Short mmCIF file of C-alpha atoms in Angstrom, two decimals:
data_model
loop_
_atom_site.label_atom_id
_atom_site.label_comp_id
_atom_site.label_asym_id
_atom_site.label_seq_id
_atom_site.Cartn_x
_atom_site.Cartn_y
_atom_site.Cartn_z
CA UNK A 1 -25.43 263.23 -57.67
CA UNK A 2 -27.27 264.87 -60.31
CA UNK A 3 -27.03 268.66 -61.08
CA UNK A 4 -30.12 270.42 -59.92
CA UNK A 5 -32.07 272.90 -61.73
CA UNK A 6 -34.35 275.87 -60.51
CA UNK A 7 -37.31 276.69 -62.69
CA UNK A 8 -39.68 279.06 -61.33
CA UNK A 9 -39.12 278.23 -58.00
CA UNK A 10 -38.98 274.48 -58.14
CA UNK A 11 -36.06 272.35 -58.50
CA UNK A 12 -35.62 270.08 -61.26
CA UNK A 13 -33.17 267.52 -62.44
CA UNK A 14 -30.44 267.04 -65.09
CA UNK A 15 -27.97 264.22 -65.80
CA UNK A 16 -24.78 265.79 -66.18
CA UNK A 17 -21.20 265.02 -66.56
CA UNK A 18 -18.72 264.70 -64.47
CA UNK A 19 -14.98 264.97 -63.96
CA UNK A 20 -12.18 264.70 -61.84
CA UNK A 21 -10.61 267.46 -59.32
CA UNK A 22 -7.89 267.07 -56.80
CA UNK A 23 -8.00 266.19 -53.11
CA UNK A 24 -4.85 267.41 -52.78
CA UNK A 25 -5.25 271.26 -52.77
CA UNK A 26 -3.97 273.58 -55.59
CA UNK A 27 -0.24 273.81 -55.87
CA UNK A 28 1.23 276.70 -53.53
CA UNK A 29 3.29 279.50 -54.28
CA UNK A 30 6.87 278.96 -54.03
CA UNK A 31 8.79 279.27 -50.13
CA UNK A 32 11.24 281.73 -49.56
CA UNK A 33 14.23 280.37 -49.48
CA UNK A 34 16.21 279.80 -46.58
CA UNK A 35 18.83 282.05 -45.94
CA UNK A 36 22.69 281.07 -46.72
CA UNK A 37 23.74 279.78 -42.67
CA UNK A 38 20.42 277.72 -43.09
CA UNK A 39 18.08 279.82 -41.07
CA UNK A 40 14.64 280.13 -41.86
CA UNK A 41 14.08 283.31 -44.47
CA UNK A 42 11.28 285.39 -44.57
CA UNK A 43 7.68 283.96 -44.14
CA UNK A 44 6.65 281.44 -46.55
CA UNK A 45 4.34 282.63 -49.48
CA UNK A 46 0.72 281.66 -49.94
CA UNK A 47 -2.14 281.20 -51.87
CA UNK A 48 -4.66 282.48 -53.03
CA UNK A 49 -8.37 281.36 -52.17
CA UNK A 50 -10.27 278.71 -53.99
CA UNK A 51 -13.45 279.49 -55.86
CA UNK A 52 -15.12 277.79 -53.19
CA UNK A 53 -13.65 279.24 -50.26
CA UNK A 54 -14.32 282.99 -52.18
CA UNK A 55 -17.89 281.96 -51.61
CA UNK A 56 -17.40 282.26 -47.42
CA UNK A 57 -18.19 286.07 -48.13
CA UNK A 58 -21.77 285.52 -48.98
CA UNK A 59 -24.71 286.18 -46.64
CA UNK A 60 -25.88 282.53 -46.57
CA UNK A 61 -22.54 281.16 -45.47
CA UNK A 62 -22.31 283.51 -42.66
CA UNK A 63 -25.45 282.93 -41.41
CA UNK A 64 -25.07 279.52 -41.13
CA UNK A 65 -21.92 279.52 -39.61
CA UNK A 66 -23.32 282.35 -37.01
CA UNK A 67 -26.72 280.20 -36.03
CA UNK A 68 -24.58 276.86 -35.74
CA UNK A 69 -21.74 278.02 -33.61
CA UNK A 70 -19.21 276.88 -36.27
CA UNK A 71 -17.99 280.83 -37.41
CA UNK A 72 -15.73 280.17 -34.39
CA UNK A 73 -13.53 277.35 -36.46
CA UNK A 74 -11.71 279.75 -38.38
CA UNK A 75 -10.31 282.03 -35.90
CA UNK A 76 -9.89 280.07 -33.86
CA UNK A 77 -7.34 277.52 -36.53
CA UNK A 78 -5.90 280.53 -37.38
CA UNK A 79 -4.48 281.47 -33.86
CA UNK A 80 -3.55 278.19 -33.56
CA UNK A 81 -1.66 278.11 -36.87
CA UNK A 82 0.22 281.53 -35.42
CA UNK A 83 1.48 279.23 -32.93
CA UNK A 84 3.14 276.47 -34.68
CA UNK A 85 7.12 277.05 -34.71
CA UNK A 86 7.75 273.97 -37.33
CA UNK A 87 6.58 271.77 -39.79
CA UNK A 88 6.01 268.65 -37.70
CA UNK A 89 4.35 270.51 -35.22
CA UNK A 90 1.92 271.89 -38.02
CA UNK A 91 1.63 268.54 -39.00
CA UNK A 92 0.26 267.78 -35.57
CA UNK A 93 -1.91 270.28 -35.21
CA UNK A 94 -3.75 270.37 -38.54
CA UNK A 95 -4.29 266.75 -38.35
CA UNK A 96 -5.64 267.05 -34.99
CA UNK A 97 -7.83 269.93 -35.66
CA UNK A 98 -9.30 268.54 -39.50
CA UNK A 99 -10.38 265.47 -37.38
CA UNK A 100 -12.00 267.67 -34.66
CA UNK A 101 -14.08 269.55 -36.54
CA UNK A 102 -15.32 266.20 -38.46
CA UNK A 103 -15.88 265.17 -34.88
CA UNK A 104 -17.71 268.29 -33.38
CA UNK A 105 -19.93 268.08 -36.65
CA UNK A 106 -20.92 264.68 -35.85
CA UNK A 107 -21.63 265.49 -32.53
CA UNK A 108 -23.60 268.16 -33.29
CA UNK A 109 -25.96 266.57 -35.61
CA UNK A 110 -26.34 263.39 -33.51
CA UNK A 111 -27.38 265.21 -30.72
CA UNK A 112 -24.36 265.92 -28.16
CA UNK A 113 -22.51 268.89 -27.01
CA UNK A 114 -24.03 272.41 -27.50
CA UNK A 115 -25.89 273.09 -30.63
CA UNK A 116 -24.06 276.55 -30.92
CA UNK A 117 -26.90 278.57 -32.24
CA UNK A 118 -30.88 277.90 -33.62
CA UNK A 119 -29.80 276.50 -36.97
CA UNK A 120 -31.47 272.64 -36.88
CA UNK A 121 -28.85 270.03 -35.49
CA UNK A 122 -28.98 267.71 -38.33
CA UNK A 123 -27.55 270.34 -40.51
CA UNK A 124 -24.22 268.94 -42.94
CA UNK A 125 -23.67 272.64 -44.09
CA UNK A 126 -21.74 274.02 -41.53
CA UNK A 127 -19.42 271.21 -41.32
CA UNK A 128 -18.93 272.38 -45.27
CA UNK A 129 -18.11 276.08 -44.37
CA UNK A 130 -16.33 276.00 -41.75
CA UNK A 131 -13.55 273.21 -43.25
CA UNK A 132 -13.28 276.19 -45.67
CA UNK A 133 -12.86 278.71 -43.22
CA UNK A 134 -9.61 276.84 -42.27
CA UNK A 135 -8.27 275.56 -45.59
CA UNK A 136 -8.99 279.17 -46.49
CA UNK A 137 -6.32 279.87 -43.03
CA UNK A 138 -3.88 277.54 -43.74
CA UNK A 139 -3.69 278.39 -47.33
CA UNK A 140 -3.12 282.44 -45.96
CA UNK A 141 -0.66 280.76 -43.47
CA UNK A 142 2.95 282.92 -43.67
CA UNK A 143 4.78 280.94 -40.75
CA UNK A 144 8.08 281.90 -39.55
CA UNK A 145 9.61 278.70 -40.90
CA UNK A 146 10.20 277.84 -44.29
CA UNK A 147 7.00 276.00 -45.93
CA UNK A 148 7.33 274.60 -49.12
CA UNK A 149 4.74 274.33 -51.72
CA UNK A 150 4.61 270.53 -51.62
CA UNK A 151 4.44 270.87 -47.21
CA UNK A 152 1.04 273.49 -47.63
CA UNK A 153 -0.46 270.85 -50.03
CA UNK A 154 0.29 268.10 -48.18
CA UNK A 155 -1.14 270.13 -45.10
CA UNK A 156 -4.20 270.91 -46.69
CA UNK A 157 -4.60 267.54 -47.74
CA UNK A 158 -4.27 266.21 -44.23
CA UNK A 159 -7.03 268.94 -43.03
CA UNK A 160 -9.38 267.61 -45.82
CA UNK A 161 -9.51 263.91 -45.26
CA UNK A 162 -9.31 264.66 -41.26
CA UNK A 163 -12.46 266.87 -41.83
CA UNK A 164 -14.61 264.53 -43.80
CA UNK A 165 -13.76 261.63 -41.42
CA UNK A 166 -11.95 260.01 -44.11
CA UNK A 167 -9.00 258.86 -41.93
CA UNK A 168 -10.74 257.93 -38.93
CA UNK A 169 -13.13 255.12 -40.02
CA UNK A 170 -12.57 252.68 -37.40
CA UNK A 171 -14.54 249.06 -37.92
CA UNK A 172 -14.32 246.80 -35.34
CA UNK A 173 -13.54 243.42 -35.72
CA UNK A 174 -14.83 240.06 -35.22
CA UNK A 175 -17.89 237.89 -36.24
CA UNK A 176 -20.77 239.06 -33.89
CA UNK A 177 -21.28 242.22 -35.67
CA UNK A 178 -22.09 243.60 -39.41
CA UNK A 179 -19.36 246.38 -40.84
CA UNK A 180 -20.92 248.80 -42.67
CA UNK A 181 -19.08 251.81 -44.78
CA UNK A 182 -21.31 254.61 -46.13
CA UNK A 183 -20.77 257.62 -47.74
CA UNK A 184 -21.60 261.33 -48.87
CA UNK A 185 -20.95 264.36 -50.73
CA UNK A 186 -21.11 268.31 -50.13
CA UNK A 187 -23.13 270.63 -51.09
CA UNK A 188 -22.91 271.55 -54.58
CA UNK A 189 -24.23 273.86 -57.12
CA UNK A 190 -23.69 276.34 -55.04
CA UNK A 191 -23.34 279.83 -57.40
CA UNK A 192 -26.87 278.67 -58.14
CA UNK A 193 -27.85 278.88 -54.00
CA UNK A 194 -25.54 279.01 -51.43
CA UNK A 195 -27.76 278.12 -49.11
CA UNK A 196 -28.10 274.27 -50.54
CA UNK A 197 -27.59 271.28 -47.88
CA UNK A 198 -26.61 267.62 -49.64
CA UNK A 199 -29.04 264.89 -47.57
CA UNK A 200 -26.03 262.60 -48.16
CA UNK A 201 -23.72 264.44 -46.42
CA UNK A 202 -26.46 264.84 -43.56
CA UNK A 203 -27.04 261.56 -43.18
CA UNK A 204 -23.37 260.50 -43.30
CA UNK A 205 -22.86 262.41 -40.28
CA UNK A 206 -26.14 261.59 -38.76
CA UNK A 207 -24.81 257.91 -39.07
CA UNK A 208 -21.54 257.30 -38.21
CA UNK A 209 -20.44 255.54 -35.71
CA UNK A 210 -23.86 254.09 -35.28
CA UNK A 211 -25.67 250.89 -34.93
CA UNK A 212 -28.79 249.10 -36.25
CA UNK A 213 -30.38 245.94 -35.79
CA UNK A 214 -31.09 243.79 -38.62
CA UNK A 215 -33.58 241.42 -39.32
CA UNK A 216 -31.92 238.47 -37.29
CA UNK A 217 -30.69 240.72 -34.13
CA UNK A 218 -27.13 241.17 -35.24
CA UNK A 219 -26.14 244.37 -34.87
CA UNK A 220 -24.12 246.17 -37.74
CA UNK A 221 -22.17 249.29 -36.96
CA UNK A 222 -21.74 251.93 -39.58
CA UNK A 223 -18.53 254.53 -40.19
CA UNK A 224 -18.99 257.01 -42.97
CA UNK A 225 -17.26 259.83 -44.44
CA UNK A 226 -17.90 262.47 -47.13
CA UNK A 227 -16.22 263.30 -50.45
CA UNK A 228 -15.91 266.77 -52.16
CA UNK A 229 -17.62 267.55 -55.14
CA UNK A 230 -14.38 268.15 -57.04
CA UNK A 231 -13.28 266.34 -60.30
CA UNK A 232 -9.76 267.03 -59.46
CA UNK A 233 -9.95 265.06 -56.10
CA UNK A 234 -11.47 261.90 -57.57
CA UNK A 235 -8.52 261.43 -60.39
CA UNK A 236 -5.85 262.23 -57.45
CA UNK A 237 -7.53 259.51 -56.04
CA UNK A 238 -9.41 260.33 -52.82
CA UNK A 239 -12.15 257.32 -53.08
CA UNK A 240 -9.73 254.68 -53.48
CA UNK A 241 -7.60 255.76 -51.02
CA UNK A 242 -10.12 256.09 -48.18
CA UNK A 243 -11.99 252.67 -49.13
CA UNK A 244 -9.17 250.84 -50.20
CA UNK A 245 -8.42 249.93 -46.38
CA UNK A 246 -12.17 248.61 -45.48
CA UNK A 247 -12.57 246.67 -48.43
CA UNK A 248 -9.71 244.89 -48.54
CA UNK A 249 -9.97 241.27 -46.48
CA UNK A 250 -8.91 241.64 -43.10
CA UNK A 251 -10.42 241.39 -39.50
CA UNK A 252 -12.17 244.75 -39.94
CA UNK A 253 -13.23 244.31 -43.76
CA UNK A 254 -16.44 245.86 -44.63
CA UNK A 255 -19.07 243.33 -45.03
CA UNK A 256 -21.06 246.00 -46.58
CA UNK A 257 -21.04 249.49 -48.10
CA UNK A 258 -23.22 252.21 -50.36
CA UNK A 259 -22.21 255.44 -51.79
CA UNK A 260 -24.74 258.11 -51.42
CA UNK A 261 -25.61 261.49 -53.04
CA UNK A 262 -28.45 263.60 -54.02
CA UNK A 263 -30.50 262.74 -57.12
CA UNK A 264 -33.77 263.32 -58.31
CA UNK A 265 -37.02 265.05 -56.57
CA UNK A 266 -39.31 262.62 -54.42
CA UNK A 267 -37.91 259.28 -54.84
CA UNK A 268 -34.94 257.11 -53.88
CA UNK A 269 -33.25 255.28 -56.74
CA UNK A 270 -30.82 252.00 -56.40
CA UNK A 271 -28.55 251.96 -59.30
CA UNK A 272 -27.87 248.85 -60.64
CA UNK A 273 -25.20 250.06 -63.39
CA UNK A 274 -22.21 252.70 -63.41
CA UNK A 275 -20.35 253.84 -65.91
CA UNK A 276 -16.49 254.81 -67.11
CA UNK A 277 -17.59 258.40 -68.67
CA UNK A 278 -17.04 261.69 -67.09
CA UNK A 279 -19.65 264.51 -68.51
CA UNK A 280 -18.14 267.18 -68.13
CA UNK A 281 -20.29 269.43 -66.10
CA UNK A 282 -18.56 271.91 -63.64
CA UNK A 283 -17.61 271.43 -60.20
CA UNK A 284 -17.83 273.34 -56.88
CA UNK A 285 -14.41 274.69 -57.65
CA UNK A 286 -16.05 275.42 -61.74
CA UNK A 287 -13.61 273.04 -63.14
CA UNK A 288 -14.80 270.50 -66.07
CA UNK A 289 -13.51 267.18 -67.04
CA UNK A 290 -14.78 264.80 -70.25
CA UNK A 291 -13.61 261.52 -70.36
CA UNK A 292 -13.24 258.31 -69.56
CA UNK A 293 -12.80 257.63 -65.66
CA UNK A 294 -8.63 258.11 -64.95
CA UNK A 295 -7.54 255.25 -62.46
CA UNK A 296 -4.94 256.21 -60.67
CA UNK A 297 -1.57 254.52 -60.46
CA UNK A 298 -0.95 251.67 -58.21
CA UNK A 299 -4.97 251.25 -57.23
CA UNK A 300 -6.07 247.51 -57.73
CA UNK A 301 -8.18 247.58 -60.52
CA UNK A 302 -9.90 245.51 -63.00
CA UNK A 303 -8.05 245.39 -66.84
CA UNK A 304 -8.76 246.01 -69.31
CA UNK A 305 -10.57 249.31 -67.85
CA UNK A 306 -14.69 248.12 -68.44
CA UNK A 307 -17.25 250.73 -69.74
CA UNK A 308 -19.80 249.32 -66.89
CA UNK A 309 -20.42 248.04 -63.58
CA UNK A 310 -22.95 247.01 -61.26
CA UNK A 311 -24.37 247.17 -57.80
CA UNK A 312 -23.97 244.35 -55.70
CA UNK A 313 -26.68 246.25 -53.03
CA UNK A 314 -29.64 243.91 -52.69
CA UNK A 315 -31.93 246.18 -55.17
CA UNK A 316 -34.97 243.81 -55.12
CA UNK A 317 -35.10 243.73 -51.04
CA UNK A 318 -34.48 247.17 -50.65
CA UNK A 319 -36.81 248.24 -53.22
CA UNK A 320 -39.67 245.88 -51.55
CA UNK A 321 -39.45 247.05 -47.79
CA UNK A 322 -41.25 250.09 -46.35
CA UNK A 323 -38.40 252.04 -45.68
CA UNK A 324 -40.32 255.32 -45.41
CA UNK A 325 -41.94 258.06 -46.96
CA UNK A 326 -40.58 258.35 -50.33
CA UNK A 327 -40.42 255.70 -52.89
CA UNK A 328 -37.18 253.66 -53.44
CA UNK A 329 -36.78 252.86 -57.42
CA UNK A 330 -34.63 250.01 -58.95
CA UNK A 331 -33.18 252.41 -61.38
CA UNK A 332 -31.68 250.71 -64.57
CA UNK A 333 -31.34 253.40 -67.32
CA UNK A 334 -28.27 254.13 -69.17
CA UNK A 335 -26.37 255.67 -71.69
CA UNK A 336 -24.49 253.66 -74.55
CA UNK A 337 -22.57 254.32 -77.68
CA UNK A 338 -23.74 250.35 -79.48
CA UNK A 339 -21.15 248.18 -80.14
CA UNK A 340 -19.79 249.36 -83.24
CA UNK A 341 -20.40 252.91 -82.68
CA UNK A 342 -22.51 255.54 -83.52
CA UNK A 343 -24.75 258.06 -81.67
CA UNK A 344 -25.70 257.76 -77.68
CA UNK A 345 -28.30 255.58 -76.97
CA UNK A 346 -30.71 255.82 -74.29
CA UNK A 347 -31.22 251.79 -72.82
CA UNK A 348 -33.95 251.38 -69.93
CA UNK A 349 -32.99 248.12 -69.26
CA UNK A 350 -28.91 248.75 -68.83
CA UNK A 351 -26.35 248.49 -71.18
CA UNK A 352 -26.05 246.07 -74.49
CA UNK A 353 -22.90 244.13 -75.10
CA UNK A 354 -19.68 245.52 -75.82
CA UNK A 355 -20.90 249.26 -75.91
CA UNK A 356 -19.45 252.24 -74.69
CA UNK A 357 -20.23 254.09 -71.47
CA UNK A 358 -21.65 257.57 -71.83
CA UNK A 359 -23.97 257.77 -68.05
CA UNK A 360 -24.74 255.33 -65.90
CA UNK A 361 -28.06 254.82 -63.68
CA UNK A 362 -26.98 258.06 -61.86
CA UNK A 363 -25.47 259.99 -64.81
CA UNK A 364 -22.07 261.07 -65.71
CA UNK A 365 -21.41 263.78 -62.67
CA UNK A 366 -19.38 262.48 -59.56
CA UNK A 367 -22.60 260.49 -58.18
CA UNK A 368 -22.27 258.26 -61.31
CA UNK A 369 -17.93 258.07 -60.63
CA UNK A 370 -18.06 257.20 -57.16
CA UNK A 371 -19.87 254.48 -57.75
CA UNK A 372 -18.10 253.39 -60.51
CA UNK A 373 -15.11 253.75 -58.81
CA UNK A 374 -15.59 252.04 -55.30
CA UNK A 375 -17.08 249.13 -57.29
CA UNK A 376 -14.52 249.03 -59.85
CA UNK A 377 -12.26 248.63 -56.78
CA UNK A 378 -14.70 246.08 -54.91
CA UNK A 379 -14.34 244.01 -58.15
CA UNK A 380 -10.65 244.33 -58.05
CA UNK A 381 -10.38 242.90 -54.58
CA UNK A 382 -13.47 241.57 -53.15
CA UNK A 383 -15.90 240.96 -55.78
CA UNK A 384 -18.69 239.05 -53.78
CA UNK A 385 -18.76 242.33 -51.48
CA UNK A 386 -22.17 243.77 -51.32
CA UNK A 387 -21.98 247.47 -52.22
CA UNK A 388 -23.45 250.17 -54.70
CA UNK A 389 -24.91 253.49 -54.76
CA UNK A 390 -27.88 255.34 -53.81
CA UNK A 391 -29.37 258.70 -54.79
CA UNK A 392 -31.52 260.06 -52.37
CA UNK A 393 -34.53 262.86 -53.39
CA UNK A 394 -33.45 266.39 -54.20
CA UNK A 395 -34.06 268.23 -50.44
CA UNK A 396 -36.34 271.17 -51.18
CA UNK A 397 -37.15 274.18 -49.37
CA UNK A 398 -40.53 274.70 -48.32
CA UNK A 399 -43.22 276.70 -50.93
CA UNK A 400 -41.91 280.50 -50.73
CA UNK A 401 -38.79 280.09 -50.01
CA UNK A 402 -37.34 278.80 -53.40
CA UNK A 403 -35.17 282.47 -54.17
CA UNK A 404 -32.16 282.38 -53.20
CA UNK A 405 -31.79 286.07 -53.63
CA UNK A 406 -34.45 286.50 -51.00
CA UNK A 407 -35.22 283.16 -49.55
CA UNK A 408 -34.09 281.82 -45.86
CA UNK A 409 -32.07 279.73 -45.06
CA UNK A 410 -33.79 277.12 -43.49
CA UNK A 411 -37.58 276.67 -42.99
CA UNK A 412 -39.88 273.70 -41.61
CA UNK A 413 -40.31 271.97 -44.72
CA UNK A 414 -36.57 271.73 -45.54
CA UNK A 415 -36.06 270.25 -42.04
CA UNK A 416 -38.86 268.13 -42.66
CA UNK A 417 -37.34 266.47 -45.65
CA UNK A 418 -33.95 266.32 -44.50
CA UNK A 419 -35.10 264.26 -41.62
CA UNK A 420 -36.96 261.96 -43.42
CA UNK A 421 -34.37 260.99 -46.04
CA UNK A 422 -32.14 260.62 -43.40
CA UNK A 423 -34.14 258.61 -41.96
CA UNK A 424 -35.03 256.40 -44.41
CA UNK A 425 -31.47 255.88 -45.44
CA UNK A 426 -30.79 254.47 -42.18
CA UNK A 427 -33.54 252.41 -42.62
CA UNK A 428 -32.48 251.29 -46.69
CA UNK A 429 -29.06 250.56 -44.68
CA UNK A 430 -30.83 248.55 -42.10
CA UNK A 431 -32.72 246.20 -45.08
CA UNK A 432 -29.18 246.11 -46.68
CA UNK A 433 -28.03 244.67 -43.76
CA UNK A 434 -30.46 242.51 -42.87
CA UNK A 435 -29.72 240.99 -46.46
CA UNK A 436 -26.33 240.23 -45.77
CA UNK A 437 -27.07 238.81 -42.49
CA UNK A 438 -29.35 236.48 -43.64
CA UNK A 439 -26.22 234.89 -45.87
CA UNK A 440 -23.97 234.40 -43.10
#
């Protein structure tokens, strides 16, 4: 994931830093107490809204919510939250309804159920909203039992992993067929446009629970899920936690897996380096982190820490095939401080020995730190595991429609694109797959 730019109506690229945010929900308010014969006291206090949720009161959110069907979510949680009479019962229900609405999206963009409105099936963004609309609810949430600051968090922490189908990737096992893991990313930049989709989120849900044939006939199924682009989340340790299960060895091990987020205009790049520097830009929620990448207790990992690693996605295969419109780049480009120190150093052939990280292939935002870290934790626990990330091309509205001040929110040309790098993706995945096959 790369930050975007907007220069006189087109959309550039930066590399930019990165930084960790939290998974886990801000910290709410203290309870009320209960009162003295152990009763229940008043209703428990609540939160404020996140920057990110404060954006639901924008045109563009509304709209897309109203043309998908998905403005219904949040009302809907909430009179369900009105109902809930304790804690385990709100546990129920809030992991019920996170997973859901990561189901309904799904759905939606592969084609069943109702489409809910005009707004183009294969759209990720209201699957983005509307999980705001209810974290936004259960944040607000004054039940009449008492709710403690640690019980909201871990609530909203539940709704967020149930939501980005996070805790319901199910791989089945046995030899006959390929596993596959793949994964996205929300929207971001969004006090630039808040009308901006992520193609990696679309095709995550345009994916999952699917199957392609590879090369030999063996079929590989794929589960997905998407990640927030919040520093805080990565250091509280959302990637390990979700792929920690599939790539450890076990009758449903992933065989295979890519991260995936948005990168640079018109091409595909495979990066075949990642490294342990955060750059600091801000997130969705405007936080900033600079550092090196925080591992969080008890993950396996690899020590000492190293300043790089590297794809184990078949580059030169994928790079080769006709996957589709765009062009699909081997992208080896870093950042170094030398061995020995001194300034950054731009290396187009990947890093020199013994120097120090400062951006990988795909830069030093989250992009560049999910990879890092789900192949930091492949090479803690399955290092011959094929996996690595892949940055699709920045999706672009069509000419004329590049204000977001005045612009739509959809038009041909952005449906256009977002179809075709979904499509090739599943097709990249497909040659990935085909790869591994052919080993086994």
């Amino acid at each position: 994931m790369r930050r975007i730019r907007t220069r006189l109506g087109a959309l550039g690229i930066a590399l930019t830093a990165a930084v960790p945010l939290s998974l886990t929900a801000p910290a709410a308010a203290t309870a009320t107490p209960a009162t003295p014969n152990g009763t229940p006291g008043a209703a428990a206090s609540a939160t404020a809204p996140t920057v990110e949720e404060g954006r639901l009161a924008q045109a563009a959110p509304r709209e897309i919510l109203r043309r998908s069907g998905f403005d219904a979510w949040q009302p809907e949680f909430a009179c369900g939250l009105a109902r809930v009479t304790t804690y385990q019962e709100g546990q129920r229900y809030v992991a019920r309804e996170g997973r859901a609405l990561w189901r309904r999206a799904v759905d939606r963009v592969q084609g069943r159920g109702p489409a809910g409105g005009d707004l183009s099936r294969d759209d990720d963004r209201p699957l983005y909203w509307a999980r705001l609309g209810m974290t936004k609810e259960l944040r607000a949430w004054h039940p009449g039992f008492r709710l403690s600051p640690a019980q909201r968090t871990a609530l909203l922490g539940s709704l967020e992993r149930g939501s980005r189908g996070q805790d319901s990737i199910e791989l089945p096992a046995g030899k006959r067929v390929l596993r596959v893991v793949v994964t996205g990313f929300d929207p971001f930049q969004l006090d630039d446009d808040a009308r901006r989709s992520n193609p990696s989120g679309a095709a995550a849900l345009a994916l999952d629970g699917t199957a392609v044939r590879t090369a030999s006939g063996r079929w590989a199924r794929i589960e997905t899920a998407v990640f927030p682009v919040r520093w805080a989340d990565f250091a509280a340790g959302t990637v390990e936690r979700t792929l920690l299960p599939q790539l450890r060895r076990g009758p449903r091990q992933a065989d295979l897996f890519t991260t995936i987020s948005q990168g640079r205009p018109g091409q595909f790049d495979v990066e075949r380096t990642n490294g342990a520097w955060r750059g600091g830009f801000p997130d969705n929620a405007r936080e900033s982190r600079t550092g090196t990448v925080p591992i969080p207790a008890g993950v396996p990992t690899v020590l000492p820490q190293p300043q790089w690693t590297t794809t184990g996605l078949p580059y030169a295969r994928i790079v080769a095939a006709d996957t589709g419109p765009y062009p699909v780049r081997d992208h080896t480009t870093v950042t170094e401080i030398p061995a020995g120190g001194g300034a950054p150093v731009v290396r187009p052939d990947g890093p020199t020995p013994g120097s120090t990280a400062r951006a990988g292939g795909g830069g030093d935002y989250l992009s560049n730190e999910i990879a890092y870290r789900a192949t930091l934790l492949r090479d803690a626990v399955r290092p011959s595991l094929p996996g690595g990330h892949l940055h699709t091309p920045v999706l672009e509205f069509g000419p004329g429609n590049t204000d977001p001040a005045s612009g739509r929110i959809t038009d041909p040309v952005f449906e256009r694109n977002r179809a075709a790098i979904t499509g090739q993706v599943r097709q990249i995945v497909t040659v990935a797959a085909s790869a591994v096959a052919a080993q086994r």
